[in-house]
Amino acid sequence: MSKESLEPTGLTDDEKRLHQLGYAQELSRTMSGFSNFAVSFTIISILSGCLTLYGFGMNTGGPVMIVWGWPIVGLMTLFVGLAMAEVCSSYPTAGGLYYWSAKLAPKNGPAWSWFTGWFNFLGQVAVTAGIDFGAAFFLNAFLDLQFGFSATPGHTILLFGIILLVHGLLNSLGVKLVARLNDISVWWHIAGVLFIVGALVVLPDNHQSAGFVFGEFVNNTGWGSTFYVALLGLLLAQYTFTGYDASAHMTEETHDAARSGPRGIVMSILVSLGAGWVLLIGLTFAIQSYDGALESETGVPPAQIFIDAVGLTMGKVLLLVVIGAQLFCGMSSVTANSRMIYAFSRDGALPGSSFWHRINHRTRTPTNAIWLAAGGAFLLGLPYLWNATAYAAVTSIAVIGLYIAYVMPTLLRLLQGSNFQPGPWSLGRWSRPIGIVAIAWVAFITVLFMLPQVSPVSGSTFNYTPVAVLVVLGFATVYWFASARRWFKGPKVQGTEEELAAIERDLESI
């Protein structure tokens, strides 16, 4: 009897493919292809990443690296995204990267899956922390300007916790609400960029020269090497271009997932590349006082640039546009993070997996995983209370954790060669050269963003990225050799076709 004849009738192509991958349709598949793109575009969030690290860029390379670093990094990120998208089309499941590694590894699949998953987990938690931390910075700046709520580390951490709490609650209400908010977020970002750039072009009496915007180099890091500082300045762009694996993690909730997921990955990078460059160029032209922006009492240079360029009232309006985008971004990051946690624990890889994998039968969302995502992000941001460079470290952790996880399946896909079975979205003969470029770029930035960013290195300026990465890697390694290698066999199959159908009937009956 053929495999097809064993499948329950009435299944969609998405549900059939998910069954072939070994999973029941537990999550609610209600997202359109546009909504899938919207999740990744919202997490990339040019109004979050570009602006929260803009002050870092002003000190680390200045305008020339802010403006030219963006298209360089964007192009290299596109190579990484294209390589990921091809694999996503073959395996459209919420597990994403770690599932792909398990299926593509020629041997030791569980080990490849294990370490990919743990790096992905680290990167997801860090990117959630970085996004909502940035939102807390900007919200604190607004509250300082409006109500005198001073921008102290304690106040910023308080706002950070409140924002994570709100994002946890929103995600707990169901994926339909999250999808609707993500759809709105796309237009908020695009309209917001046009509004901000338009205001910065029309309203200021003075603008910087093209020579300044496209050629001025600034080094306030304490390091003597121009080349080294220029490379460090790439972090602004590379941190912004993170989180687009969200489209893969949402495929179990997306229609036509084998095509929509890959398109979501690639289009989110392309649209962000164009819109983000316009934003950075417009903001840099509008700088009235470079030193004044860096020395702003709010601690948020873009806020001071807004105020200097368009006045206090309009500056606050532009600040609110940015804060709104950042809040959309953080909400989507918690969504993607929780789906990765849900899938990883579904396969038994996290301590307490049976708890983190539970589905809320009313909302069909992984509520416990949502709160682990939010809680983990809060813990990662706490060092800011005693380390002024903690935010830059969090962003470096996000880049390194995510990109190592991004490139491991790409490496394994290259090792597969002609044995790889492409999905309906394929790179064809371009797969190998694109994959090689992607791997080389990730190896380069992994080393780069672990290096010291400020000189002299002290307790308050230490880049604790290597510590965080080594702690997670050490934990995953010890856990693997001490225990997990004996029981973690990679992604689990939930059952036969009949058992998968029974799981789905039980959920639908509640």
Short mmCIF file of C-alpha atoms in Angstrom, two decimals:
data_model
loop_
_atom_site.label_atom_id
_atom_site.label_comp_id
_atom_site.label_asym_id
_atom_site.label_seq_id
_atom_site.Cartn_x
_atom_site.Cartn_y
_atom_site.Cartn_z
CA MET A 1 0.00 0.00 0.00
CA SER A 2 1.39 3.43 -0.90
CA LYS A 3 2.33 6.00 1.72
CA GLU A 4 -0.22 8.42 0.26
CA SER A 5 -3.07 5.98 0.77
CA LEU A 6 -2.28 5.87 4.47
CA GLU A 7 -2.69 9.63 4.88
CA PRO A 8 -5.97 10.89 6.30
CA THR A 9 -8.15 12.51 3.68
CA GLY A 10 -8.83 16.23 3.76
CA LEU A 11 -5.28 17.26 4.67
CA THR A 12 -3.76 20.32 3.05
CA ASP A 13 -0.37 20.08 1.33
CA ASP A 14 1.14 21.92 4.32
CA GLU A 15 -0.28 19.40 6.78
CA LYS A 16 0.83 16.46 4.63
CA ARG A 17 4.37 17.82 4.49
CA LEU A 18 4.40 18.42 8.24
CA HIS A 19 3.28 14.83 8.79
CA GLN A 20 6.12 13.64 6.53
CA LEU A 21 8.52 15.59 8.75
CA GLY A 22 7.08 13.75 11.75
CA TYR A 23 4.83 16.32 13.43
CA ALA A 24 1.16 16.93 14.07
CA GLN A 25 -0.48 20.23 13.20
CA GLU A 26 -0.63 21.45 16.81
CA LEU A 27 -0.21 25.17 16.13
CA SER A 28 -2.87 27.22 14.38
CA ARG A 29 -2.00 27.57 10.66
CA THR A 30 -3.58 30.95 9.98
CA MET A 31 -0.70 33.15 8.75
CA SER A 32 -0.46 34.36 5.16
CA GLY A 33 2.78 34.63 3.21
CA PHE A 34 2.75 38.37 3.84
CA SER A 35 2.37 37.82 7.58
CA ASN A 36 5.30 35.41 7.50
CA PHE A 37 7.44 38.06 5.78
CA ALA A 38 6.13 40.64 8.24
CA VAL A 39 7.47 38.71 11.25
CA SER A 40 11.04 38.69 9.94
CA PHE A 41 10.87 42.25 8.60
CA THR A 42 9.58 43.42 11.97
CA ILE A 43 12.36 41.63 13.87
CA ILE A 44 15.06 43.03 11.58
CA SER A 45 13.37 46.39 12.30
CA ILE A 46 15.52 49.11 10.79
CA LEU A 47 13.94 51.59 13.20
CA SER A 48 15.19 49.47 16.09
CA GLY A 49 18.60 48.10 15.15
CA CYS A 50 19.81 51.07 13.10
CA LEU A 51 18.94 53.62 15.74
CA THR A 52 19.67 51.78 18.98
CA LEU A 53 23.27 51.19 17.86
CA TYR A 54 23.61 54.52 16.03
CA GLY A 55 25.58 56.03 18.94
CA PHE A 56 27.90 53.01 18.85
CA GLY A 57 28.42 53.67 15.15
CA MET A 58 29.11 57.38 15.74
CA ASN A 59 31.99 56.44 18.06
CA THR A 60 33.18 53.40 16.11
CA GLY A 61 33.96 54.56 12.58
CA GLY A 62 31.53 57.45 12.34
CA PRO A 63 29.48 58.44 9.27
CA VAL A 64 31.59 56.64 6.68
CA MET A 65 31.10 53.26 8.41
CA ILE A 66 27.47 53.95 9.31
CA VAL A 67 26.59 54.71 5.69
CA TRP A 68 28.89 52.33 3.77
CA GLY A 69 28.88 49.51 6.31
CA TRP A 70 25.15 49.06 5.74
CA PRO A 71 25.13 47.95 2.06
CA ILE A 72 28.29 45.86 2.55
CA VAL A 73 26.80 43.96 5.47
CA GLY A 74 23.38 43.83 3.81
CA LEU A 75 24.80 42.15 0.71
CA MET A 76 26.70 39.57 2.75
CA THR A 77 23.60 38.94 4.86
CA LEU A 78 21.64 38.31 1.67
CA PHE A 79 24.01 35.44 0.85
CA VAL A 80 23.37 33.94 4.29
CA GLY A 81 19.62 34.42 3.92
CA LEU A 82 19.50 32.85 0.45
CA ALA A 83 21.36 29.78 1.69
CA MET A 84 18.97 29.46 4.65
CA ALA A 85 15.90 29.97 2.48
CA GLU A 86 16.75 27.02 0.25
CA VAL A 87 16.98 24.67 3.22
CA CYS A 88 13.82 26.15 4.75
CA SER A 89 11.89 25.19 1.62
CA SER A 90 12.91 21.55 2.08
CA TYR A 91 12.07 21.42 5.80
CA PRO A 92 9.28 23.89 6.68
CA THR A 93 8.98 23.22 10.41
CA ALA A 94 9.06 25.38 13.54
CA GLY A 95 12.32 23.77 14.67
CA GLY A 96 14.05 25.47 11.78
CA LEU A 97 17.83 25.45 12.02
CA TYR A 98 18.41 22.60 14.46
CA TYR A 99 15.94 20.37 12.59
CA TRP A 100 17.74 21.12 9.32
CA SER A 101 21.11 20.20 10.83
CA ALA A 102 19.76 16.86 12.03
CA LYS A 103 18.42 15.96 8.60
CA LEU A 104 21.40 17.21 6.60
CA ALA A 105 24.28 15.83 8.70
CA PRO A 106 25.96 12.87 6.94
CA LYS A 107 26.67 11.40 10.39
CA ASN A 108 26.30 12.39 14.05
CA GLY A 109 23.04 14.14 13.20
CA PRO A 110 21.87 14.42 16.84
CA ALA A 111 25.11 16.19 17.84
CA TRP A 112 24.88 18.68 14.96
CA SER A 113 21.23 19.27 15.83
CA TRP A 114 22.01 19.72 19.52
CA PHE A 115 24.68 22.39 19.09
CA THR A 116 22.81 24.22 16.32
CA GLY A 117 19.78 24.38 18.57
CA TRP A 118 21.69 25.71 21.56
CA PHE A 119 23.38 28.45 19.52
CA ASN A 120 20.01 29.33 18.04
CA PHE A 121 18.49 29.44 21.52
CA LEU A 122 21.29 31.75 22.74
CA GLY A 123 20.95 34.05 19.73
CA GLN A 124 17.16 34.19 19.94
CA VAL A 125 17.18 35.13 23.62
CA ALA A 126 19.93 37.71 23.03
CA VAL A 127 18.18 39.33 20.08
CA THR A 128 14.97 39.60 22.11
CA ALA A 129 16.97 41.20 24.91
CA GLY A 130 18.72 43.57 22.51
CA ILE A 131 15.51 44.71 20.84
CA ASP A 132 13.52 45.34 24.01
CA PHE A 133 16.57 46.86 25.70
CA GLY A 134 16.82 49.31 22.83
CA ALA A 135 13.11 50.08 23.19
CA ALA A 136 13.69 50.73 26.90
CA PHE A 137 16.55 53.14 26.07
CA PHE A 138 14.39 55.14 23.68
CA LEU A 139 11.30 55.07 25.91
CA ASN A 140 13.42 56.26 28.83
CA ALA A 141 14.75 59.12 26.66
CA PHE A 142 11.19 60.16 25.79
CA LEU A 143 10.02 59.95 29.41
CA ASP A 144 13.04 62.00 30.45
CA LEU A 145 12.22 64.71 27.93
CA GLN A 146 8.51 64.71 28.68
CA PHE A 147 8.32 63.99 32.41
CA GLY A 148 11.87 64.21 33.78
CA PHE A 149 12.10 60.43 34.31
CA SER A 150 15.90 60.37 34.23
CA ALA A 151 17.78 57.89 32.04
CA THR A 152 19.51 55.89 34.79
CA PRO A 153 20.46 52.20 34.50
CA GLY A 154 17.85 51.35 37.14
CA HIS A 155 15.06 53.13 35.25
CA THR A 156 16.11 51.54 31.97
CA ILE A 157 16.07 48.04 33.47
CA LEU A 158 12.63 48.73 34.99
CA LEU A 159 11.24 49.76 31.59
CA PHE A 160 12.99 46.78 29.99
CA GLY A 161 11.15 44.42 32.35
CA ILE A 162 7.78 46.09 31.75
CA ILE A 163 8.19 45.92 27.97
CA LEU A 164 9.06 42.20 28.12
CA LEU A 165 6.03 41.61 30.34
CA VAL A 166 3.73 43.32 27.82
CA HIS A 167 5.21 41.35 24.94
CA GLY A 168 4.76 38.10 26.84
CA LEU A 169 1.10 38.95 27.48
CA LEU A 170 0.41 39.90 23.85
CA ASN A 171 1.94 36.67 22.58
CA SER A 172 -0.08 34.65 25.08
CA LEU A 173 -3.33 35.93 23.55
CA GLY A 174 -2.90 33.99 20.29
CA VAL A 175 -1.16 34.03 16.93
CA LYS A 176 -4.01 35.80 15.11
CA LEU A 177 -3.47 38.94 17.18
CA VAL A 178 0.30 38.72 16.71
CA ALA A 179 -0.10 38.23 12.95
CA ARG A 180 -2.41 41.25 12.69
CA LEU A 181 0.00 43.43 14.66
CA ASN A 182 2.89 42.25 12.48
CA ASP A 183 0.98 43.21 9.33
CA ILE A 184 0.44 46.68 10.80
CA SER A 185 4.10 46.79 11.78
CA VAL A 186 5.29 46.51 8.16
CA TRP A 187 3.41 49.66 7.18
CA TRP A 188 4.41 51.39 10.43
CA HIS A 189 8.07 50.80 9.60
CA ILE A 190 7.85 51.88 5.97
CA ALA A 191 5.67 54.92 6.68
CA GLY A 192 7.81 55.71 9.73
CA VAL A 193 11.04 55.76 7.72
CA LEU A 194 9.46 58.01 5.08
CA PHE A 195 8.05 60.33 7.75
CA ILE A 196 11.31 60.57 9.71
CA VAL A 197 13.52 61.03 6.65
CA GLY A 198 11.04 63.51 5.14
CA ALA A 199 11.05 65.58 8.32
CA LEU A 200 14.85 65.48 8.53
CA VAL A 201 15.19 66.57 4.90
CA VAL A 202 12.61 69.39 4.91
CA LEU A 203 12.63 70.94 8.39
CA PRO A 204 16.28 71.53 9.42
CA ASP A 205 17.89 74.83 8.39
CA ASN A 206 21.27 73.16 7.95
CA HIS A 207 22.48 69.78 6.73
CA GLN A 208 25.85 68.11 6.75
CA SER A 209 27.84 68.00 3.51
CA ALA A 210 27.97 64.92 1.32
CA GLY A 211 31.67 64.70 2.06
CA PHE A 212 30.92 64.42 5.79
CA VAL A 213 28.11 61.88 5.40
CA PHE A 214 29.93 59.59 2.97
CA GLY A 215 33.53 60.14 4.01
CA GLU A 216 33.97 61.28 7.64
CA PHE A 217 35.73 58.76 9.89
CA VAL A 218 35.47 59.06 13.68
CA ASN A 219 37.31 56.98 16.27
CA ASN A 220 36.33 57.49 19.90
CA THR A 221 37.13 53.92 20.96
CA GLY A 222 40.66 54.44 22.26
CA TRP A 223 42.08 52.00 19.70
CA GLY A 224 44.81 53.29 17.40
CA SER A 225 44.06 51.13 14.35
CA THR A 226 41.68 52.75 11.87
CA PHE A 227 41.14 49.42 10.10
CA TYR A 228 40.25 47.59 13.33
CA VAL A 229 37.80 50.28 14.40
CA ALA A 230 36.20 50.32 10.95
CA LEU A 231 35.59 46.58 11.18
CA LEU A 232 34.08 46.93 14.67
CA GLY A 233 31.72 49.54 13.22
CA LEU A 234 30.07 46.84 11.10
CA LEU A 235 28.24 45.67 14.23
CA LEU A 236 25.59 48.37 13.78
CA ALA A 237 24.46 46.87 10.48
CA GLN A 238 25.09 43.22 11.30
CA TYR A 239 23.07 43.38 14.52
CA THR A 240 20.17 44.93 12.65
CA PHE A 241 20.24 42.14 10.07
CA THR A 242 19.33 39.40 12.56
CA GLY A 243 16.19 37.49 13.40
CA TYR A 244 15.01 36.68 9.88
CA ASP A 245 15.03 32.97 10.80
CA ALA A 246 11.65 33.89 12.30
CA SER A 247 10.08 33.10 8.93
CA ALA A 248 11.34 29.52 9.30
CA HIS A 249 10.13 29.21 12.90
CA MET A 250 6.64 30.36 11.85
CA THR A 251 6.25 27.91 8.95
CA GLU A 252 4.00 25.55 10.92
CA GLU A 253 1.58 28.48 11.23
CA THR A 254 1.91 29.70 7.61
CA HIS A 255 0.00 28.73 4.46
CA ASP A 256 2.11 27.37 1.54
CA ALA A 257 5.01 27.21 3.98
CA ALA A 258 7.59 25.67 1.62
CA ARG A 259 7.41 28.82 -0.53
CA SER A 260 6.23 31.47 1.93
CA GLY A 261 8.97 30.76 4.49
CA PRO A 262 11.89 31.19 2.04
CA ARG A 263 10.32 34.26 0.48
CA GLY A 264 9.82 35.76 3.94
CA ILE A 265 13.52 35.30 4.75
CA VAL A 266 14.82 36.83 1.51
CA MET A 267 12.31 39.65 1.10
CA SER A 268 12.71 40.81 4.71
CA ILE A 269 16.46 41.26 4.07
CA LEU A 270 15.98 43.02 0.71
CA VAL A 271 13.32 45.47 1.89
CA SER A 272 15.30 46.24 5.05
CA LEU A 273 18.45 46.79 3.01
CA GLY A 274 16.83 49.51 0.90
CA ALA A 275 14.75 51.22 3.57
CA GLY A 276 17.51 51.08 6.21
CA TRP A 277 20.06 52.76 3.95
CA VAL A 278 17.66 55.62 3.27
CA LEU A 279 17.09 56.03 7.01
CA LEU A 280 20.80 56.06 7.92
CA ILE A 281 21.72 58.53 5.18
CA GLY A 282 18.83 60.84 6.09
CA LEU A 283 19.68 60.78 9.80
CA THR A 284 23.40 61.41 9.21
CA PHE A 285 22.73 64.39 6.93
CA ALA A 286 20.55 65.89 9.70
CA ILE A 287 23.24 65.90 12.43
CA GLN A 288 23.58 69.47 13.73
CA SER A 289 26.16 68.85 16.48
CA TYR A 290 28.09 65.57 16.41
CA ASP A 291 29.58 65.97 19.89
CA GLY A 292 26.29 67.32 21.24
CA ALA A 293 24.44 64.18 20.10
CA LEU A 294 27.02 61.91 21.70
CA GLU A 295 26.92 63.85 24.99
CA SER A 296 23.12 63.99 25.20
CA GLU A 297 21.75 63.60 28.72
CA THR A 298 19.15 61.12 27.42
CA GLY A 299 21.94 58.73 26.45
CA VAL A 300 20.27 58.24 23.04
CA PRO A 301 22.11 60.16 20.28
CA PRO A 302 19.33 59.82 17.64
CA ALA A 303 16.90 61.53 20.05
CA GLN A 304 19.24 64.50 20.34
CA ILE A 305 19.73 64.57 16.57
CA PHE A 306 15.93 64.73 16.13
CA ILE A 307 15.59 67.56 18.64
CA ASP A 308 18.50 69.58 17.25
CA ALA A 309 17.24 69.18 13.68
CA VAL A 310 13.47 69.67 13.98
CA GLY A 311 12.86 71.13 17.44
CA LEU A 312 11.70 69.63 20.73
CA THR A 313 8.05 68.99 19.87
CA MET A 314 8.61 67.38 16.48
CA GLY A 315 11.64 65.58 17.89
CA LYS A 316 9.40 63.89 20.44
CA VAL A 317 6.99 62.88 17.68
CA LEU A 318 9.80 61.25 15.70
CA LEU A 319 10.97 59.53 18.87
CA LEU A 320 7.48 58.07 19.40
CA VAL A 321 7.48 56.71 15.84
CA VAL A 322 10.74 54.91 16.59
CA ILE A 323 9.50 53.59 19.94
CA GLY A 324 6.37 52.21 18.29
CA ALA A 325 8.49 50.33 15.74
CA GLN A 326 10.73 48.96 18.47
CA LEU A 327 7.75 47.69 20.44
CA PHE A 328 6.40 45.91 17.35
CA CYS A 329 9.86 44.45 16.80
CA GLY A 330 10.22 43.11 20.34
CA MET A 331 6.78 41.50 20.23
CA SER A 332 7.71 39.61 17.04
CA SER A 333 11.03 38.55 18.50
CA VAL A 334 9.30 36.96 21.49
CA THR A 335 7.00 35.16 19.01
CA ALA A 336 9.85 33.65 16.99
CA ASN A 337 11.91 32.91 20.10
CA SER A 338 9.04 31.04 21.73
CA ARG A 339 8.43 28.89 18.62
CA MET A 340 12.06 27.85 18.57
CA ILE A 341 11.87 26.99 22.29
CA TYR A 342 8.60 25.11 21.70
CA ALA A 343 10.10 23.03 18.89
CA PHE A 344 13.41 22.38 20.67
CA SER A 345 11.62 21.24 23.82
CA ARG A 346 9.15 19.19 21.74
CA ASP A 347 12.21 17.16 20.84
CA GLY A 348 13.35 16.97 24.47
CA ALA A 349 16.47 19.17 24.21
CA LEU A 350 15.83 21.70 26.98
CA PRO A 351 15.84 20.98 30.71
CA GLY A 352 12.18 20.71 31.68
CA SER A 353 11.16 20.13 28.07
CA SER A 354 7.76 18.66 28.93
CA PHE A 355 6.85 21.94 30.63
CA TRP A 356 8.18 24.31 27.94
CA HIS A 357 6.52 22.33 25.16
CA ARG A 358 2.98 22.59 26.53
CA ILE A 359 0.38 24.15 24.24
CA ASN A 360 -2.38 26.38 25.58
CA HIS A 361 -5.42 24.57 24.21
CA ARG A 362 -7.52 27.73 24.11
CA THR A 363 -5.10 29.88 22.10
CA ARG A 364 -3.06 27.08 20.42
CA THR A 365 0.13 28.89 21.45
CA PRO A 366 3.16 27.64 23.45
CA THR A 367 2.51 29.87 26.47
CA ASN A 368 5.23 28.46 28.72
CA ALA A 369 7.84 28.88 25.97
CA ILE A 370 6.73 32.50 25.55
CA TRP A 371 7.53 33.26 29.19
CA LEU A 372 10.88 31.45 29.03
CA ALA A 373 11.78 33.65 26.05
CA ALA A 374 10.84 36.82 27.92
CA GLY A 375 12.44 35.76 31.21
CA GLY A 376 15.69 34.67 29.59
CA ALA A 377 15.98 37.97 27.74
CA PHE A 378 15.50 39.90 31.00
CA LEU A 379 18.31 37.98 32.71
CA LEU A 380 20.65 38.66 29.80
CA GLY A 381 20.04 42.41 30.08
CA LEU A 382 20.60 42.69 33.84
CA PRO A 383 24.42 43.22 33.65
CA TYR A 384 23.71 46.73 32.34
CA LEU A 385 23.19 47.73 35.97
CA TRP A 386 26.97 47.54 36.51
CA ASN A 387 28.47 47.35 32.98
CA ALA A 388 27.94 50.34 30.69
CA THR A 389 28.96 48.36 27.60
CA ALA A 390 26.53 45.51 28.31
CA TYR A 391 24.14 46.52 25.54
CA ALA A 392 26.83 46.29 22.85
CA ALA A 393 27.77 42.89 24.28
CA VAL A 394 24.17 41.67 24.12
CA THR A 395 23.99 42.69 20.47
CA SER A 396 27.26 40.88 19.75
CA ILE A 397 25.92 37.75 21.47
CA ALA A 398 22.79 37.94 19.30
CA VAL A 399 24.86 38.19 16.13
CA ILE A 400 27.26 35.37 17.04
CA GLY A 401 24.67 32.97 18.46
CA LEU A 402 22.26 33.39 15.56
CA TYR A 403 24.79 33.40 12.75
CA ILE A 404 26.60 30.27 13.93
CA ALA A 405 23.20 28.57 14.01
CA TYR A 406 22.35 30.05 10.59
CA VAL A 407 25.47 28.73 8.90
CA MET A 408 25.70 25.21 10.36
CA PRO A 409 22.84 23.87 8.18
CA THR A 410 24.37 25.71 5.20
CA LEU A 411 27.69 23.90 5.75
CA LEU A 412 25.90 20.57 6.01
CA ARG A 413 23.83 21.30 2.92
CA LEU A 414 27.09 21.88 0.97
CA LEU A 415 28.47 18.57 2.24
CA GLN A 416 25.31 16.87 0.94
CA GLY A 417 26.09 17.97 -2.61
CA SER A 418 23.75 16.38 -5.14
CA ASN A 419 22.16 14.24 -2.42
CA PHE A 420 20.29 17.30 -1.12
CA GLN A 421 16.60 17.18 -2.00
CA PRO A 422 15.51 20.79 -2.71
CA GLY A 423 12.03 22.04 -2.01
CA PRO A 424 9.94 24.14 -4.40
CA TRP A 425 12.16 27.20 -3.67
CA SER A 426 15.67 26.38 -4.84
CA LEU A 427 18.93 28.20 -5.73
CA GLY A 428 19.85 25.64 -8.37
CA ARG A 429 23.47 25.89 -9.59
CA TRP A 430 24.02 29.00 -7.44
CA SER A 431 23.58 27.04 -4.21
CA ARG A 432 27.24 26.11 -3.74
CA PRO A 433 28.90 29.52 -4.39
CA ILE A 434 26.30 31.32 -2.29
CA GLY A 435 26.79 28.83 0.55
CA ILE A 436 30.58 29.21 0.49
CA VAL A 437 30.35 33.02 0.72
CA ALA A 438 27.82 32.74 3.57
CA ILE A 439 30.08 30.41 5.59
CA ALA A 440 33.15 32.60 5.10
CA TRP A 441 31.27 35.74 6.20
CA VAL A 442 29.91 34.12 9.36
CA ALA A 443 33.36 32.82 10.32
CA PHE A 444 34.71 36.37 9.95
CA ILE A 445 32.04 38.14 12.03
CA THR A 446 32.11 35.44 14.73
CA VAL A 447 35.71 36.29 15.49
CA LEU A 448 35.28 40.05 14.96
CA PHE A 449 32.47 40.65 17.42
CA MET A 450 34.17 38.77 20.25
CA LEU A 451 37.07 41.24 20.20
CA PRO A 452 37.37 44.21 22.62
CA GLN A 453 35.39 47.20 21.42
CA VAL A 454 36.81 49.91 23.71
CA SER A 455 40.33 50.65 24.95
CA PRO A 456 41.63 50.46 27.60
CA VAL A 457 39.83 47.27 28.59
CA SER A 458 38.51 47.42 32.15
CA GLY A 459 35.73 45.97 34.23
CA SER A 460 33.29 48.56 32.95
CA THR A 461 34.29 48.32 29.27
CA PHE A 462 34.93 44.57 29.00
CA ASN A 463 33.12 42.87 26.11
CA TYR A 464 31.49 39.93 27.88
CA THR A 465 30.34 38.35 24.60
CA PRO A 466 32.99 35.57 24.72
CA VAL A 467 31.98 34.77 28.30
CA ALA A 468 28.28 34.40 27.43
CA VAL A 469 29.03 32.36 24.32
CA LEU A 470 31.48 30.10 26.17
CA VAL A 471 29.05 29.60 29.07
CA VAL A 472 26.30 28.39 26.74
CA LEU A 473 28.70 26.36 24.60
CA GLY A 474 30.28 24.87 27.73
CA PHE A 475 26.90 24.01 29.21
CA ALA A 476 25.69 22.44 25.96
CA THR A 477 28.95 20.48 25.60
CA VAL A 478 29.01 19.17 29.17
CA TYR A 479 25.28 18.38 29.03
CA TRP A 480 25.81 16.54 25.74
CA PHE A 481 28.70 14.32 26.85
CA ALA A 482 27.41 13.78 30.38
CA SER A 483 23.86 12.91 29.46
CA ALA A 484 22.19 14.06 26.25
CA ARG A 485 24.25 11.97 23.80
CA ARG A 486 22.62 8.89 25.30
CA TRP A 487 19.03 10.03 24.85
CA PHE A 488 18.86 12.98 22.42
CA LYS A 489 18.39 11.44 19.00
CA GLY A 490 17.52 14.65 17.17
CA PRO A 491 14.02 15.70 16.14
CA LYS A 492 11.43 13.19 17.30
CA VAL A 493 8.66 11.70 15.24
CA GLN A 494 5.43 12.23 17.14
CA GLY A 495 3.80 9.10 15.78
CA THR A 496 2.18 7.34 12.85
CA GLU A 497 -0.26 9.11 10.53
CA GLU A 498 -3.12 7.83 12.68
CA GLU A 499 -1.45 9.06 15.89
CA LEU A 500 -0.75 12.49 14.38
CA ALA A 501 -4.36 12.74 13.25
CA ALA A 502 -5.52 11.78 16.77
CA ILE A 503 -3.39 14.58 18.30
CA GLU A 504 -4.99 17.05 15.88
CA ARG A 505 -8.52 15.81 16.60
CA ASP A 506 -7.94 16.18 20.33
CA LEU A 507 -6.82 19.79 19.92
CA GLU A 508 -9.73 20.64 17.62
CA SER A 509 -12.24 19.15 20.06
CA ILE A 510 -11.16 21.46 22.91
#
